[in-house]
């Protein structure tokens, strides 16, 4: 297996998000925060806080489908570096300062392949090598881009993603069937 520095797969530099105090939240554009990352590995068109932003903030911190988001900090070691992927955005959306946005160059790598990698045992162990634990666990973007990640051909990445997505869909279907059965039994 070939490996490559994660930073070599990026379309643009990493970016940290916006700091918006709770007092001004309530209207404006959607903002993905820590609670969305920890509740959803795949960020879709869900409810979240809204914040006012100016045009510069929107341009710098806009979220696009297939962006990867990493938790910069967590109270627990396992949470630092948690990776989610943006799958469905219906309106302008930004992200908060406790997150790192990664925009992958799709001519070099499949963002879903990297999402699956960073959510695998190997990927989580790789992230753990850059976690610093003080009062809270955290990672730095400058360390994240130096991580060596598996780099099969784009064709192989796409095949792997296709298999893993099929498994995810099967798991989701099985969970729905289980929920229906539990509701039926009640």
mmCIF file of N, CA and C in Angstrom, residues 88-150:
data_model
loop_
_atom_site.group_PDB
_atom_site.id
_atom_site.type_symbol
_atom_site.label_atom_id
_atom_site.label_comp_id
_atom_site.label_asym_id
_atom_site.label_seq_id
_atom_site.Cartn_x
_atom_site.Cartn_y
_atom_site.Cartn_z
ATOM 1 N N UNK A 88 -25.066 16.692 2.555
ATOM 2 C CA UNK A 88 -26.240 17.337 1.978
ATOM 3 C C UNK A 88 -26.403 18.721 2.588
ATOM 4 N N UNK A 89 -26.161 19.749 1.791
ATOM 5 C CA UNK A 89 -26.314 21.130 2.245
ATOM 6 C C UNK A 89 -27.307 21.814 1.310
ATOM 7 N N UNK A 90 -28.392 22.322 1.862
ATOM 8 C CA UNK A 90 -29.441 22.955 1.058
ATOM 9 C C UNK A 90 -29.350 24.476 1.053
ATOM 10 N N UNK A 91 -28.566 25.045 1.969
ATOM 11 C CA UNK A 91 -28.466 26.492 2.076
ATOM 12 C C UNK A 91 -27.077 26.861 2.590
ATOM 13 N N UNK A 92 -26.758 28.147 2.564
ATOM 14 C CA UNK A 92 -25.454 28.593 3.056
ATOM 15 C C UNK A 92 -25.237 28.096 4.475
ATOM 16 N N UNK A 93 -24.066 27.527 4.706
ATOM 17 C CA UNK A 93 -23.717 26.963 6.005
ATOM 18 C C UNK A 93 -22.246 27.247 6.260
ATOM 19 N N UNK A 94 -21.924 27.578 7.516
ATOM 20 C CA UNK A 94 -20.551 27.805 7.949
ATOM 21 C C UNK A 94 -20.248 26.838 9.089
ATOM 22 N N UNK A 95 -19.052 26.934 9.674
ATOM 23 C CA UNK A 95 -18.686 26.032 10.769
ATOM 24 C C UNK A 95 -17.976 26.810 11.861
ATOM 25 N N UNK A 96 -18.042 26.265 13.079
ATOM 26 C CA UNK A 96 -17.506 26.988 14.230
ATOM 27 C C UNK A 96 -16.012 26.737 14.432
ATOM 28 N N UNK A 97 -15.427 27.544 15.302
ATOM 29 C CA UNK A 97 -13.983 27.576 15.497
ATOM 30 C C UNK A 97 -13.384 26.310 16.097
ATOM 31 N N UNK A 98 -14.183 25.462 16.709
ATOM 32 C CA UNK A 98 -13.652 24.225 17.289
ATOM 33 C C UNK A 98 -13.480 23.128 16.243
ATOM 34 N N UNK A 99 -13.735 23.477 14.982
ATOM 35 C CA UNK A 99 -13.649 22.497 13.896
ATOM 36 C C UNK A 99 -12.599 22.923 12.874
ATOM 37 N N UNK A 100 -12.060 21.932 12.183
ATOM 38 C CA UNK A 100 -11.147 22.158 11.068
ATOM 39 C C UNK A 100 -11.847 21.655 9.813
ATOM 40 N N UNK A 101 -11.923 22.520 8.797
ATOM 41 C CA UNK A 101 -12.507 22.103 7.518
ATOM 42 C C UNK A 101 -11.393 21.663 6.576
ATOM 43 N N UNK A 102 -11.621 20.506 5.942
ATOM 44 C CA UNK A 102 -10.684 19.975 4.960
ATOM 45 C C UNK A 102 -11.437 19.812 3.646
ATOM 46 N N UNK A 103 -10.906 20.430 2.611
ATOM 47 C CA UNK A 103 -11.498 20.311 1.277
ATOM 48 C C UNK A 103 -10.520 19.512 0.412
ATOM 49 N N UNK A 104 -10.920 18.300 0.051
ATOM 50 C CA UNK A 104 -10.067 17.362 -0.672
ATOM 51 C C UNK A 104 -10.102 17.660 -2.171
ATOM 52 N N UNK A 105 -8.961 17.531 -2.820
ATOM 53 C CA UNK A 105 -8.872 17.650 -4.275
ATOM 54 C C UNK A 105 -9.364 16.321 -4.857
ATOM 55 N N UNK A 106 -10.553 16.341 -5.440
ATOM 56 C CA UNK A 106 -11.171 15.102 -5.917
ATOM 57 C C UNK A 106 -10.471 14.506 -7.125
ATOM 58 N N UNK A 107 -9.527 15.224 -7.712
ATOM 59 C CA UNK A 107 -8.720 14.634 -8.777
ATOM 60 C C UNK A 107 -7.621 13.760 -8.200
ATOM 61 N N UNK A 108 -7.356 13.917 -6.898
ATOM 62 C CA UNK A 108 -6.320 13.130 -6.227
ATOM 63 C C UNK A 108 -6.889 12.060 -5.307
ATOM 64 N N UNK A 109 -8.045 12.338 -4.685
ATOM 65 C CA UNK A 109 -8.591 11.403 -3.700
ATOM 66 C C UNK A 109 -10.106 11.565 -3.596
ATOM 67 N N UNK A 110 -10.754 10.491 -3.202
ATOM 68 C CA UNK A 110 -12.190 10.484 -2.960
ATOM 69 C C UNK A 110 -12.411 10.889 -1.499
ATOM 70 N N UNK A 111 -13.104 12.005 -1.238
ATOM 71 C CA UNK A 111 -13.324 12.431 0.146
ATOM 72 C C UNK A 111 -13.993 11.348 1.003
ATOM 73 N N UNK A 112 -14.875 10.565 0.410
ATOM 74 C CA UNK A 112 -15.517 9.486 1.176
ATOM 75 C C UNK A 112 -14.514 8.416 1.580
ATOM 76 N N UNK A 113 -13.533 8.143 0.730
ATOM 77 C CA UNK A 113 -12.488 7.186 1.081
ATOM 78 C C UNK A 113 -11.748 7.679 2.325
ATOM 79 N N UNK A 114 -11.389 8.976 2.345
ATOM 80 C CA UNK A 114 -10.681 9.534 3.496
ATOM 81 C C UNK A 114 -11.571 9.573 4.733
ATOM 82 N N UNK A 115 -12.851 9.871 4.546
ATOM 83 C CA UNK A 115 -13.804 9.832 5.658
ATOM 84 C C UNK A 115 -13.833 8.428 6.276
ATOM 85 N N UNK A 116 -13.970 7.408 5.426
ATOM 86 C CA UNK A 116 -13.987 6.038 5.940
ATOM 87 C C UNK A 116 -12.661 5.690 6.611
ATOM 88 N N UNK A 117 -11.555 6.132 6.028
ATOM 89 C CA UNK A 117 -10.254 5.862 6.628
ATOM 90 C C UNK A 117 -10.169 6.477 8.024
ATOM 91 N N UNK A 118 -10.501 7.761 8.158
ATOM 92 C CA UNK A 118 -10.360 8.426 9.457
ATOM 93 C C UNK A 118 -11.381 7.925 10.485
ATOM 94 N N UNK A 119 -12.393 7.194 10.048
ATOM 95 C CA UNK A 119 -13.334 6.584 10.985
ATOM 96 C C UNK A 119 -13.037 5.107 11.227
ATOM 97 N N UNK A 120 -11.984 4.590 10.605
ATOM 98 C CA UNK A 120 -11.556 3.213 10.828
ATOM 99 C C UNK A 120 -10.639 3.164 12.044
ATOM 100 N N UNK A 121 -10.383 1.971 12.523
ATOM 101 C CA UNK A 121 -9.461 1.802 13.652
ATOM 102 C C UNK A 121 -8.089 2.401 13.312
ATOM 103 N N UNK A 122 -7.573 2.095 12.118
ATOM 104 C CA UNK A 122 -6.246 2.599 11.709
ATOM 105 C C UNK A 122 -6.230 4.120 11.636
ATOM 106 N N UNK A 123 -7.279 4.706 11.076
ATOM 107 C CA UNK A 123 -7.350 6.152 10.961
ATOM 108 C C UNK A 123 -7.431 6.829 12.321
ATOM 109 N N UNK A 124 -8.216 6.256 13.236
ATOM 110 C CA UNK A 124 -8.332 6.834 14.581
ATOM 111 C C UNK A 124 -7.007 6.726 15.332
ATOM 112 N N UNK A 125 -6.300 5.615 15.137
ATOM 113 C CA UNK A 125 -4.981 5.469 15.763
ATOM 114 C C UNK A 125 -3.995 6.480 15.185
ATOM 115 N N UNK A 126 -4.087 6.732 13.881
ATOM 116 C CA UNK A 126 -3.226 7.714 13.237
ATOM 117 C C UNK A 126 -3.491 9.100 13.821
ATOM 118 N N UNK A 127 -4.753 9.466 13.948
ATOM 119 C CA UNK A 127 -5.121 10.754 14.564
ATOM 120 C C UNK A 127 -4.590 10.827 16.000
ATOM 121 N N UNK A 128 -4.693 9.728 16.724
ATOM 122 C CA UNK A 128 -4.274 9.719 18.130
ATOM 123 C C UNK A 128 -2.798 10.118 18.280
ATOM 124 N N UNK A 129 -1.996 9.872 17.236
ATOM 125 C CA UNK A 129 -0.570 10.217 17.312
ATOM 126 C C UNK A 129 -0.331 11.726 17.363
ATOM 127 N N UNK A 130 -1.329 12.520 16.976
ATOM 128 C CA UNK A 130 -1.150 13.980 16.987
ATOM 129 C C UNK A 130 -1.989 14.675 18.057
ATOM 130 N N UNK A 131 -2.726 13.905 18.846
ATOM 131 C CA UNK A 131 -3.563 14.504 19.897
ATOM 132 C C UNK A 131 -2.674 14.962 21.053
ATOM 133 N N UNK A 132 -2.903 16.179 21.473
ATOM 134 C CA UNK A 132 -2.239 16.706 22.656
ATOM 135 C C UNK A 132 -3.272 16.791 23.768
ATOM 136 N N UNK A 133 -2.912 16.279 24.937
ATOM 137 C CA UNK A 133 -3.846 16.260 26.065
ATOM 138 C C UNK A 133 -3.346 17.219 27.134
ATOM 139 N N UNK A 134 -4.103 18.301 27.347
ATOM 140 C CA UNK A 134 -3.810 19.219 28.449
ATOM 141 C C UNK A 134 -5.070 19.166 29.308
ATOM 142 N N UNK A 135 -5.837 20.248 29.401
ATOM 143 C CA UNK A 135 -7.123 20.198 30.101
ATOM 144 C C UNK A 135 -8.134 19.465 29.231
ATOM 145 N N UNK A 136 -8.044 19.700 27.916
ATOM 146 C CA UNK A 136 -8.894 19.004 26.956
ATOM 147 C C UNK A 136 -7.972 18.438 25.875
ATOM 148 N N UNK A 137 -8.432 17.411 25.198
ATOM 149 C CA UNK A 137 -7.652 16.827 24.113
ATOM 150 C C UNK A 137 -7.855 17.658 22.853
ATOM 151 N N UNK A 138 -6.809 17.791 22.058
ATOM 152 C CA UNK A 138 -6.951 18.588 20.848
ATOM 153 C C UNK A 138 -5.955 18.214 19.772
ATOM 154 N N UNK A 139 -6.247 18.673 18.553
ATOM 155 C CA UNK A 139 -5.329 18.471 17.433
ATOM 156 C C UNK A 139 -5.096 19.816 16.753
ATOM 157 N N UNK A 140 -3.995 19.909 16.018
ATOM 158 C CA UNK A 140 -3.688 21.109 15.236
ATOM 159 C C UNK A 140 -3.736 20.748 13.757
ATOM 160 N N UNK A 141 -4.248 21.664 12.963
ATOM 161 C CA UNK A 141 -4.277 21.457 11.522
ATOM 162 C C UNK A 141 -2.892 21.227 10.959
ATOM 163 N N UNK A 142 -1.884 21.928 11.503
ATOM 164 C CA UNK A 142 -0.509 21.787 11.011
ATOM 165 C C UNK A 142 0.005 20.364 11.217
ATOM 166 N N UNK A 143 -0.485 19.671 12.249
ATOM 167 C CA UNK A 143 -0.116 18.271 12.462
ATOM 168 C C UNK A 143 -0.964 17.347 11.587
ATOM 169 N N UNK A 144 -2.237 17.699 11.426
ATOM 170 C CA UNK A 144 -3.162 16.869 10.643
ATOM 171 C C UNK A 144 -2.670 16.684 9.214
ATOM 172 N N UNK A 145 -2.203 17.765 8.596
ATOM 173 C CA UNK A 145 -1.793 17.660 7.189
ATOM 174 C C UNK A 145 -0.512 16.846 7.006
ATOM 175 N N UNK A 146 0.231 16.619 8.076
ATOM 176 C CA UNK A 146 1.463 15.830 7.989
ATOM 177 C C UNK A 146 1.213 14.330 8.110
ATOM 178 N N UNK A 147 0.009 13.942 8.558
ATOM 179 C CA UNK A 147 -0.279 12.513 8.728
ATOM 180 C C UNK A 147 -0.120 11.770 7.407
ATOM 181 N N UNK A 148 0.448 10.591 7.474
ATOM 182 C CA UNK A 148 0.552 9.720 6.304
ATOM 183 C C UNK A 148 -0.746 8.909 6.223
ATOM 184 N N UNK A 149 -1.391 8.963 5.076
ATOM 185 C CA UNK A 149 -2.662 8.239 4.888
ATOM 186 C C UNK A 149 -2.505 7.264 3.731
ATOM 187 N N UNK A 150 -3.289 6.167 3.752
ATOM 188 C CA UNK A 150 -3.214 5.214 2.644
ATOM 189 C C UNK A 150 -3.595 5.903 1.339
#
